[in-house]
Amino acid sequence: MSKNTLQDKLKASIQSPAATRPRTTRTAAAKTASESKPVEAVAPAPAPAAKPAKPAEPKKIYLNDDRVWPD
Amino acid sequence: MPSAKTFALANLKGGCGKSTLALNLAAGLAQRGSVALLDADPQGALQHWSQWAAGDVSAGMEVHAGSTVERLDELASRFDYVVVDCPPSVDMNITGRFLKRVDQALIPVLPSPLDLWASSSASQAIDKARGSNPGLKAWLLLNQVEDKSALSRAMSQVLGQMPLPILQSTVKRRAVFRLAMLEGKSVYQLGPRARDAVQEIESILQEVL
Ligand SMILES: Nc1ncnc2c1ncn2[C@@H]1O[C@H](COP(=O)(O)OP(=O)(O)OP(=O)(O)O)[C@@H](O)[C@H]1O
Ligand SMILES: [Mg+2]
């Protein structure tokens, strides 16, 4: 990202983000070579596996605490 | 009647370098006159540091605790300089009280959008304080700058266009600022390895004195 773009974005971010945050998603072609990283490098962490419907082991219930703590 | 030059390191944003800069600026001022470093933060970081430092605290500098302007006035009557390390919390409005009393406020800002956004509320706090302290001088001070970071450079440019003026001097992210704490010292007492850090603190002092 060029220096100006960073500066512009910082400046815009001071205002109400909803009003000013650029909404356009740039196409891959618009990105500079240095920005075009492999998808793996910027991809968000994979979502955690879905929780099992039932825990495999019995839950421990602590006194005065309705949370269930793992071992 | 207070006679000292008084400075507050203030920003309700936590972790921006208030305590680190307060102690090192105080150490620099200690080379010019007597200094009281007033730890107004209930977290007590600088009190902890001074106990750890024991006898090593710069000659000419004393560390005191207190969060009242009466304490500030009392110190200002006995020392040439008072540097106040303000807390990040809005509880009890400690920072607001000191801003109404000190000569100068230095507002450390990290080169990050979160800190940029918070600097707007710092600016409002300064405006408010000027209602009863019209002579209050206030500067933003970019801390923990990373040389090679485009964001650090952009932040420096953008902060330059904020309502509060920004000091020309900046402070880089340097291990010696952390090491000095661990050794119970300021960067002034670390010898050649802290030469650049000392130069940065000196440059700030030249701008504000
Ligand atoms: N220029 C610097 N280079 C390297 N480390 C720094 C620098 N400035 C501050 N730090 C480190 O950043 C952390 C936060 O600094 P410090 O505690 O001084 O901030 P603060 O504004 O006083 O925080 P708080 O709001 O909690 O009082 C500390 O670990 C400190 O050692
Ligand atoms: Mg602090």
mmCIF file of C-alpha atoms and ligand atoms in Angstrom:
data_model
loop_
_atom_site.group_PDB
_atom_site.id
_atom_site.type_symbol
_atom_site.label_atom_id
_atom_site.label_comp_id
_atom_site.label_asym_id
_atom_site.label_seq_id
_atom_site.Cartn_x
_atom_site.Cartn_y
_atom_site.Cartn_z
ATOM 1 C CA MET A 1 0.000 0.000 0.000
ATOM 2 C CA SER A 2 1.446 3.384 -0.915
ATOM 3 C CA LYS A 3 2.283 5.931 1.757
ATOM 4 C CA ASN A 4 -0.488 8.217 0.597
ATOM 5 C CA THR A 5 -3.061 5.489 0.766
ATOM 6 C CA LEU A 6 -1.996 4.696 4.321
ATOM 7 C CA GLN A 7 -2.152 8.354 5.278
ATOM 8 C CA ASP A 8 -5.523 8.805 3.605
ATOM 9 C CA LYS A 9 -6.899 5.783 5.310
ATOM 10 C CA LEU A 10 -5.614 6.900 8.710
ATOM 11 C CA LYS A 11 -7.124 10.338 8.182
ATOM 12 C CA ALA A 12 -10.435 8.920 7.087
ATOM 13 C CA SER A 13 -10.441 6.521 10.024
ATOM 14 C CA ILE A 14 -10.492 9.421 12.493
ATOM 15 C CA GLN A 15 -13.973 10.338 11.291
ATOM 16 C CA SER A 16 -16.932 8.099 11.858
ATOM 17 C CA PRO A 17 -15.781 4.832 10.297
ATOM 18 C CA ALA A 18 -19.255 3.989 9.036
ATOM 19 C CA ALA A 19 -19.431 7.221 7.082
ATOM 20 C CA THR A 20 -15.989 7.246 5.564
ATOM 21 C CA ARG A 21 -14.456 3.794 5.394
ATOM 22 C CA PRO A 22 -13.920 2.971 1.742
ATOM 23 C CA ARG A 23 -16.357 0.264 0.835
ATOM 24 C CA THR A 24 -14.995 -0.740 -2.522
ATOM 25 C CA THR A 25 -13.103 -3.968 -2.557
ATOM 26 C CA ARG A 26 -10.130 -3.625 -4.823
ATOM 27 C CA THR A 27 -9.684 -6.234 -7.473
ATOM 28 C CA ALA A 28 -6.606 -8.410 -7.474
ATOM 29 C CA ALA A 29 -5.443 -6.559 -10.586
ATOM 30 C CA ALA A 30 -5.450 -3.258 -8.700
ATOM 31 C CA LYS A 31 -3.081 -4.546 -6.062
ATOM 32 C CA THR A 32 0.605 -3.892 -6.377
ATOM 33 C CA ALA A 33 2.937 -6.813 -6.827
ATOM 34 C CA SER A 34 4.241 -6.469 -3.281
ATOM 35 C CA GLU A 35 0.723 -6.735 -1.930
ATOM 36 C CA SER A 36 -0.181 -9.751 -3.933
ATOM 37 C CA LYS A 37 0.794 -12.294 -1.377
ATOM 38 C CA PRO A 38 -0.181 -15.906 -1.533
ATOM 39 C CA VAL A 39 -3.644 -16.369 -0.158
ATOM 40 C CA GLU A 40 -2.274 -18.507 2.654
ATOM 41 C CA ALA A 41 -0.234 -15.586 3.977
ATOM 42 C CA VAL A 42 -3.238 -13.372 4.572
ATOM 43 C CA ALA A 43 -6.081 -15.806 4.931
ATOM 44 C CA PRO A 44 -7.814 -15.633 8.316
ATOM 45 C CA ALA A 45 -7.294 -18.562 10.638
ATOM 46 C CA PRO A 46 -9.667 -21.348 9.838
ATOM 47 C CA ALA A 47 -12.818 -21.315 11.880
ATOM 48 C CA PRO A 48 -12.604 -23.612 14.870
ATOM 49 C CA ALA A 49 -14.223 -26.954 14.415
ATOM 50 C CA ALA A 50 -17.857 -26.972 15.404
ATOM 51 C CA LYS A 51 -18.383 -27.831 19.028
ATOM 52 C CA PRO A 52 -19.584 -31.338 19.655
ATOM 53 C CA ALA A 53 -23.210 -31.357 20.670
ATOM 54 C CA LYS A 54 -22.328 -33.232 23.865
ATOM 55 C CA PRO A 55 -19.026 -33.177 25.720
ATOM 56 C CA ALA A 56 -17.260 -36.505 25.718
ATOM 57 C CA GLU A 57 -16.500 -36.374 29.421
ATOM 58 C CA PRO A 58 -18.637 -35.403 32.365
ATOM 59 C CA LYS A 59 -18.470 -31.724 33.177
ATOM 60 C CA LYS A 60 -17.090 -30.511 36.458
ATOM 61 C CA ILE A 61 -19.389 -28.118 38.243
ATOM 62 C CA TYR A 62 -17.728 -25.723 40.627
ATOM 63 C CA LEU A 63 -19.433 -24.400 43.712
ATOM 64 C CA ASN A 64 -20.843 -20.893 43.315
ATOM 65 C CA ASP A 65 -19.994 -20.856 39.671
ATOM 66 C CA ASP A 66 -22.298 -21.866 36.929
ATOM 67 C CA ARG A 67 -19.520 -21.989 34.400
ATOM 68 C CA VAL A 68 -18.084 -25.329 33.450
ATOM 69 C CA TRP A 69 -14.315 -25.470 33.494
ATOM 70 C CA PRO A 70 -12.233 -27.819 31.431
ATOM 71 C CA ASP A 71 -9.648 -29.936 33.223
ATOM 72 C CA MET B 1 3.480 29.988 44.976
ATOM 73 C CA PRO B 2 4.656 27.331 42.513
ATOM 74 C CA SER B 3 7.878 28.277 40.823
ATOM 75 C CA ALA B 4 8.862 25.070 39.077
ATOM 76 C CA LYS B 5 8.323 24.242 35.450
ATOM 77 C CA THR B 6 5.685 21.525 35.521
ATOM 78 C CA PHE B 7 5.029 18.793 32.982
ATOM 79 C CA ALA B 8 2.367 16.109 32.793
ATOM 80 C CA LEU B 9 2.736 12.947 30.759
ATOM 81 C CA ALA B 10 -0.903 12.392 30.014
ATOM 82 C CA ASN B 11 -3.096 10.230 27.853
ATOM 83 C CA LEU B 12 -6.106 8.232 28.893
ATOM 84 C CA LYS B 13 -4.938 5.646 26.400
ATOM 85 C CA GLY B 14 -2.997 3.050 28.341
ATOM 86 C CA GLY B 15 0.449 1.764 27.527
ATOM 87 C CA CYS B 16 1.558 4.618 25.261
ATOM 88 C CA GLY B 17 4.741 5.332 27.208
ATOM 89 C CA LYS B 18 3.727 7.889 29.838
ATOM 90 C CA SER B 19 5.722 6.295 32.647
ATOM 91 C CA THR B 20 8.748 5.427 30.513
ATOM 92 C CA LEU B 21 8.977 8.942 29.127
ATOM 93 C CA ALA B 22 8.180 10.619 32.455
ATOM 94 C CA LEU B 23 11.079 8.926 34.148
ATOM 95 C CA ASN B 24 13.582 9.499 31.370
ATOM 96 C CA LEU B 25 12.546 13.111 30.831
ATOM 97 C CA ALA B 26 12.853 13.626 34.586
ATOM 98 C CA ALA B 27 16.342 12.132 34.455
ATOM 99 C CA GLY B 28 17.237 14.544 31.674
ATOM 100 C CA LEU B 29 15.843 17.474 33.632
ATOM 101 C CA ALA B 30 17.871 16.336 36.648
ATOM 102 C CA GLN B 31 20.957 17.388 34.685
ATOM 103 C CA ARG B 32 19.574 20.907 34.559
ATOM 104 C CA GLY B 33 18.152 21.360 38.050
ATOM 105 C CA SER B 34 16.284 19.634 40.859
ATOM 106 C CA VAL B 35 13.405 17.388 39.778
ATOM 107 C CA ALA B 36 10.436 15.777 41.468
ATOM 108 C CA LEU B 37 8.887 12.909 39.562
ATOM 109 C CA LEU B 38 5.306 12.637 40.777
ATOM 110 C CA ASP B 39 3.724 9.236 40.305
ATOM 111 C CA ALA B 40 0.027 10.088 40.125
ATOM 112 C CA ASP B 41 -0.936 6.668 38.828
ATOM 113 C CA PRO B 42 -2.468 4.297 41.390
ATOM 114 C CA GLN B 43 -0.708 1.511 39.473
ATOM 115 C CA GLY B 44 2.441 2.920 41.068
ATOM 116 C CA ALA B 45 4.837 1.852 38.308
ATOM 117 C CA LEU B 46 7.344 4.604 39.012
ATOM 118 C CA GLN B 47 7.202 4.112 42.749
ATOM 119 C CA HIS B 48 7.955 0.479 42.146
ATOM 120 C CA TRP B 49 10.806 1.477 39.859
ATOM 121 C CA SER B 50 12.264 3.880 42.414
ATOM 122 C CA GLN B 51 12.136 1.271 45.167
ATOM 123 C CA TRP B 52 13.838 -1.165 42.838
ATOM 124 C CA ALA B 53 16.354 1.496 41.863
ATOM 125 C CA ALA B 54 17.042 2.289 45.517
ATOM 126 C CA GLY B 55 20.101 4.572 45.514
ATOM 127 C CA ASP B 56 20.492 4.540 41.749
ATOM 128 C CA VAL B 57 17.864 7.180 40.953
ATOM 129 C CA SER B 58 19.608 10.108 39.275
ATOM 130 C CA ALA B 59 21.163 12.631 41.616
ATOM 131 C CA GLY B 60 18.911 15.652 41.835
ATOM 132 C CA MET B 61 15.745 13.658 41.272
ATOM 133 C CA GLU B 62 13.201 12.477 43.814
ATOM 134 C CA VAL B 63 10.245 10.199 43.165
ATOM 135 C CA HIS B 64 7.030 11.010 45.009
ATOM 136 C CA ALA B 65 3.551 9.540 44.984
ATOM 137 C CA GLY B 66 0.337 11.524 44.995
ATOM 138 C CA SER B 67 -2.635 12.367 42.903
ATOM 139 C CA THR B 68 -3.653 15.788 44.191
ATOM 140 C CA VAL B 69 -2.796 19.210 42.832
ATOM 141 C CA GLU B 70 -1.881 20.219 46.388
ATOM 142 C CA ARG B 71 0.905 17.670 46.206
ATOM 143 C CA LEU B 72 1.975 19.113 42.875
ATOM 144 C CA ASP B 73 1.982 22.647 44.274
ATOM 145 C CA GLU B 74 3.991 21.569 47.264
ATOM 146 C CA LEU B 75 6.629 19.900 45.071
ATOM 147 C CA ALA B 76 6.614 22.838 42.676
ATOM 148 C CA SER B 77 7.566 25.126 45.541
ATOM 149 C CA ARG B 78 10.655 23.050 46.347
ATOM 150 C CA PHE B 79 11.987 21.808 43.001
ATOM 151 C CA ASP B 80 13.014 23.375 39.699
ATOM 152 C CA TYR B 81 10.970 20.887 37.675
ATOM 153 C CA VAL B 82 8.060 18.589 38.409
ATOM 154 C CA VAL B 83 7.150 15.778 36.028
ATOM 155 C CA VAL B 84 3.796 14.100 36.632
ATOM 156 C CA ASP B 85 3.131 10.560 35.415
ATOM 157 C CA CYS B 86 -0.652 10.509 34.955
ATOM 158 C CA PRO B 87 -2.799 7.371 35.057
ATOM 159 C CA PRO B 88 -4.592 6.018 32.023
ATOM 160 C CA SER B 89 -7.850 5.720 33.897
ATOM 161 C CA VAL B 90 -10.608 8.321 33.940
ATOM 162 C CA ASP B 91 -11.419 7.366 37.526
ATOM 163 C CA MET B 92 -11.484 10.380 39.817
ATOM 164 C CA ASN B 93 -10.376 12.503 36.856
ATOM 165 C CA ILE B 94 -6.807 12.657 38.132
ATOM 166 C CA THR B 95 -5.471 13.550 34.699
ATOM 167 C CA GLY B 96 -8.025 16.326 34.235
ATOM 168 C CA ARG B 97 -7.011 17.922 37.523
ATOM 169 C CA PHE B 98 -3.333 17.935 36.639
ATOM 170 C CA LEU B 99 -3.984 19.299 33.173
ATOM 171 C CA LYS B 100 -5.649 22.271 34.811
ATOM 172 C CA ARG B 101 -2.479 22.952 36.770
ATOM 173 C CA VAL B 102 0.660 22.079 34.804
ATOM 174 C CA ASP B 103 2.551 24.278 32.349
ATOM 175 C CA GLN B 104 2.901 21.642 29.679
ATOM 176 C CA ALA B 105 1.278 18.364 28.724
ATOM 177 C CA LEU B 106 3.085 15.765 26.672
ATOM 178 C CA ILE B 107 0.799 13.192 25.141
ATOM 179 C CA PRO B 108 2.612 10.073 24.006
ATOM 180 C CA VAL B 109 1.014 8.393 21.017
ATOM 181 C CA LEU B 110 1.955 5.035 19.551
ATOM 182 C CA PRO B 111 2.089 4.674 15.776
ATOM 183 C CA SER B 112 -1.153 2.757 15.600
ATOM 184 C CA PRO B 113 -4.709 3.678 14.547
ATOM 185 C CA LEU B 114 -6.049 2.881 18.011
ATOM 186 C CA ASP B 115 -3.767 5.520 19.437
ATOM 187 C CA LEU B 116 -4.567 7.957 16.669
ATOM 188 C CA TRP B 117 -8.261 7.661 17.452
ATOM 189 C CA ALA B 118 -7.627 8.109 21.159
ATOM 190 C CA SER B 119 -5.643 11.268 20.474
ATOM 191 C CA SER B 120 -8.899 13.022 19.570
ATOM 192 C CA SER B 121 -10.153 12.599 23.112
ATOM 193 C CA ALA B 122 -6.788 13.754 24.423
ATOM 194 C CA SER B 123 -7.272 16.878 22.380
ATOM 195 C CA GLN B 124 -10.711 17.408 23.914
ATOM 196 C CA ALA B 125 -9.262 16.956 27.413
ATOM 197 C CA ILE B 126 -6.688 19.655 26.652
ATOM 198 C CA ASP B 127 -9.373 22.027 25.372
ATOM 199 C CA LYS B 128 -11.366 21.471 28.525
ATOM 200 C CA ALA B 129 -8.355 22.043 30.771
ATOM 201 C CA ARG B 130 -7.556 25.283 28.949
ATOM 202 C CA GLY B 131 -10.871 26.624 30.213
ATOM 203 C CA SER B 132 -9.193 27.146 33.573
ATOM 204 C CA ASN B 133 -5.541 26.853 32.497
ATOM 205 C CA PRO B 134 -5.384 29.011 29.373
ATOM 206 C CA GLY B 135 -1.586 28.944 29.244
ATOM 207 C CA LEU B 136 -1.415 25.151 29.025
ATOM 208 C CA LYS B 137 0.944 24.031 26.271
ATOM 209 C CA ALA B 138 0.293 20.587 24.881
ATOM 210 C CA TRP B 139 2.059 18.360 22.394
ATOM 211 C CA LEU B 140 1.598 14.981 20.907
ATOM 212 C CA LEU B 141 4.746 12.880 21.088
ATOM 213 C CA LEU B 142 5.166 9.897 18.837
ATOM 214 C CA ASN B 143 6.648 7.015 20.828
ATOM 215 C CA GLN B 144 7.846 3.550 19.891
ATOM 216 C CA VAL B 145 8.417 4.533 16.294
ATOM 217 C CA GLU B 146 9.592 1.713 14.081
ATOM 218 C CA ASP B 147 12.040 2.968 11.504
ATOM 219 C CA LYS B 148 11.098 0.667 8.725
ATOM 220 C CA SER B 149 7.367 0.765 9.244
ATOM 221 C CA ALA B 150 5.312 2.588 6.626
ATOM 222 C CA LEU B 151 2.564 2.916 9.212
ATOM 223 C CA SER B 152 4.906 4.702 11.638
ATOM 224 C CA ARG B 153 5.766 7.192 8.903
ATOM 225 C CA ALA B 154 2.159 7.682 7.897
ATOM 226 C CA MET B 155 1.147 8.166 11.530
ATOM 227 C CA SER B 156 3.772 10.840 11.898
ATOM 228 C CA GLN B 157 2.342 12.702 8.893
ATOM 229 C CA VAL B 158 -1.257 12.362 9.979
ATOM 230 C CA LEU B 159 -0.576 13.357 13.584
ATOM 231 C CA GLY B 160 1.058 16.463 12.165
ATOM 232 C CA GLN B 161 -2.368 17.511 10.922
ATOM 233 C CA MET B 162 -4.204 16.965 14.204
ATOM 234 C CA PRO B 163 -5.475 19.940 16.245
ATOM 235 C CA LEU B 164 -2.712 19.495 18.827
ATOM 236 C CA PRO B 165 0.814 20.194 17.646
ATOM 237 C CA ILE B 166 3.235 17.297 17.469
ATOM 238 C CA LEU B 167 6.824 17.487 18.664
ATOM 239 C CA GLN B 168 9.404 17.205 15.912
ATOM 240 C CA SER B 169 11.305 14.834 18.181
ATOM 241 C CA THR B 170 10.125 11.265 18.221
ATOM 242 C CA VAL B 171 11.134 8.271 20.290
ATOM 243 C CA LYS B 172 11.975 4.979 18.674
ATOM 244 C CA ARG B 173 11.122 1.603 20.024
ATOM 245 C CA ARG B 174 14.334 0.649 21.778
ATOM 246 C CA ALA B 175 15.193 -2.183 24.086
ATOM 247 C CA VAL B 176 17.264 0.174 26.260
ATOM 248 C CA PHE B 177 14.106 1.927 27.456
ATOM 249 C CA ARG B 178 12.945 -1.388 28.891
ATOM 250 C CA LEU B 179 16.380 -2.468 30.087
ATOM 251 C CA ALA B 180 16.825 0.762 31.988
ATOM 252 C CA MET B 181 13.683 -0.019 33.984
ATOM 253 C CA LEU B 182 14.979 -3.464 34.803
ATOM 254 C CA GLU B 183 18.273 -2.054 35.953
ATOM 255 C CA GLY B 184 16.544 0.519 38.138
ATOM 256 C CA LYS B 185 17.981 3.323 36.045
ATOM 257 C CA SER B 186 17.140 5.866 33.395
ATOM 258 C CA VAL B 187 18.671 5.691 29.935
ATOM 259 C CA TYR B 188 21.086 8.416 31.067
ATOM 260 C CA GLN B 189 22.776 5.920 33.341
ATOM 261 C CA LEU B 190 23.175 3.117 30.837
ATOM 262 C CA GLY B 191 26.296 4.407 29.137
ATOM 263 C CA PRO B 192 27.137 4.183 25.433
ATOM 264 C CA ARG B 193 24.516 1.576 24.590
ATOM 265 C CA ALA B 194 21.790 4.121 25.385
ATOM 266 C CA ARG B 195 23.419 7.038 23.597
ATOM 267 C CA ASP B 196 20.737 7.265 20.898
ATOM 268 C CA ALA B 197 17.934 6.984 23.438
ATOM 269 C CA VAL B 198 19.467 9.792 25.493
ATOM 270 C CA GLN B 199 19.735 11.872 22.340
ATOM 271 C CA GLU B 200 16.002 11.428 21.732
ATOM 272 C CA ILE B 201 15.116 12.513 25.266
ATOM 273 C CA GLU B 202 17.468 15.489 25.010
ATOM 274 C CA SER B 203 15.877 16.493 21.745
ATOM 275 C CA ILE B 204 12.437 16.504 23.386
ATOM 276 C CA LEU B 205 13.735 18.611 26.260
ATOM 277 C CA GLN B 206 15.277 21.108 23.858
ATOM 278 C CA GLU B 207 11.896 21.508 22.191
ATOM 279 C CA VAL B 208 9.867 22.000 25.333
ATOM 280 C CA LEU B 209 12.227 24.022 27.530
HETATM 281 N N1 LIG C 1 10.288 3.870 23.294
HETATM 282 C C1 LIG C 1 10.091 2.668 23.807
HETATM 283 N N2 LIG C 1 10.828 1.603 23.382
HETATM 284 C C2 LIG C 1 10.602 0.374 23.888
HETATM 285 N N3 LIG C 1 9.674 0.084 24.798
HETATM 286 C C3 LIG C 1 8.904 1.090 25.254
HETATM 287 C C4 LIG C 1 9.062 2.420 24.802
HETATM 288 N N4 LIG C 1 8.136 3.189 25.426
HETATM 289 C C5 LIG C 1 7.452 2.373 26.233
HETATM 290 N N5 LIG C 1 7.895 1.096 26.146
HETATM 291 C C6 LIG C 1 7.350 -0.079 26.800
HETATM 292 O O1 LIG C 1 5.948 -0.089 26.504
HETATM 293 C C7 LIG C 1 5.199 -0.502 27.625
HETATM 294 C C8 LIG C 1 4.224 0.605 28.049
HETATM 295 O O2 LIG C 1 4.971 1.725 28.464
HETATM 296 P P1 LIG C 1 4.582 2.528 29.776
HETATM 297 O O3 LIG C 1 4.263 1.625 30.907
HETATM 298 O O4 LIG C 1 5.617 3.567 29.968
HETATM 299 O O5 LIG C 1 3.229 3.185 29.245
HETATM 300 P P2 LIG C 1 2.138 3.966 30.114
HETATM 301 O O6 LIG C 1 1.470 4.911 29.188
HETATM 302 O O7 LIG C 1 2.752 4.533 31.333
HETATM 303 O O8 LIG C 1 1.161 2.789 30.518
HETATM 304 P P3 LIG C 1 -0.088 2.921 31.546
HETATM 305 O O9 LIG C 1 -1.152 3.605 30.753
HETATM 306 O O10 LIG C 1 -0.429 1.515 31.878
HETATM 307 O O11 LIG C 1 0.383 3.722 32.714
HETATM 308 C C9 LIG C 1 6.208 -0.841 28.696
HETATM 309 O O12 LIG C 1 6.476 -2.208 28.613
HETATM 310 C C10 LIG C 1 7.439 -0.054 28.310
HETATM 311 O O13 LIG C 1 8.630 -0.677 28.738
HETATM 312 MG MG MG C 2 2.188 4.368 33.327
#
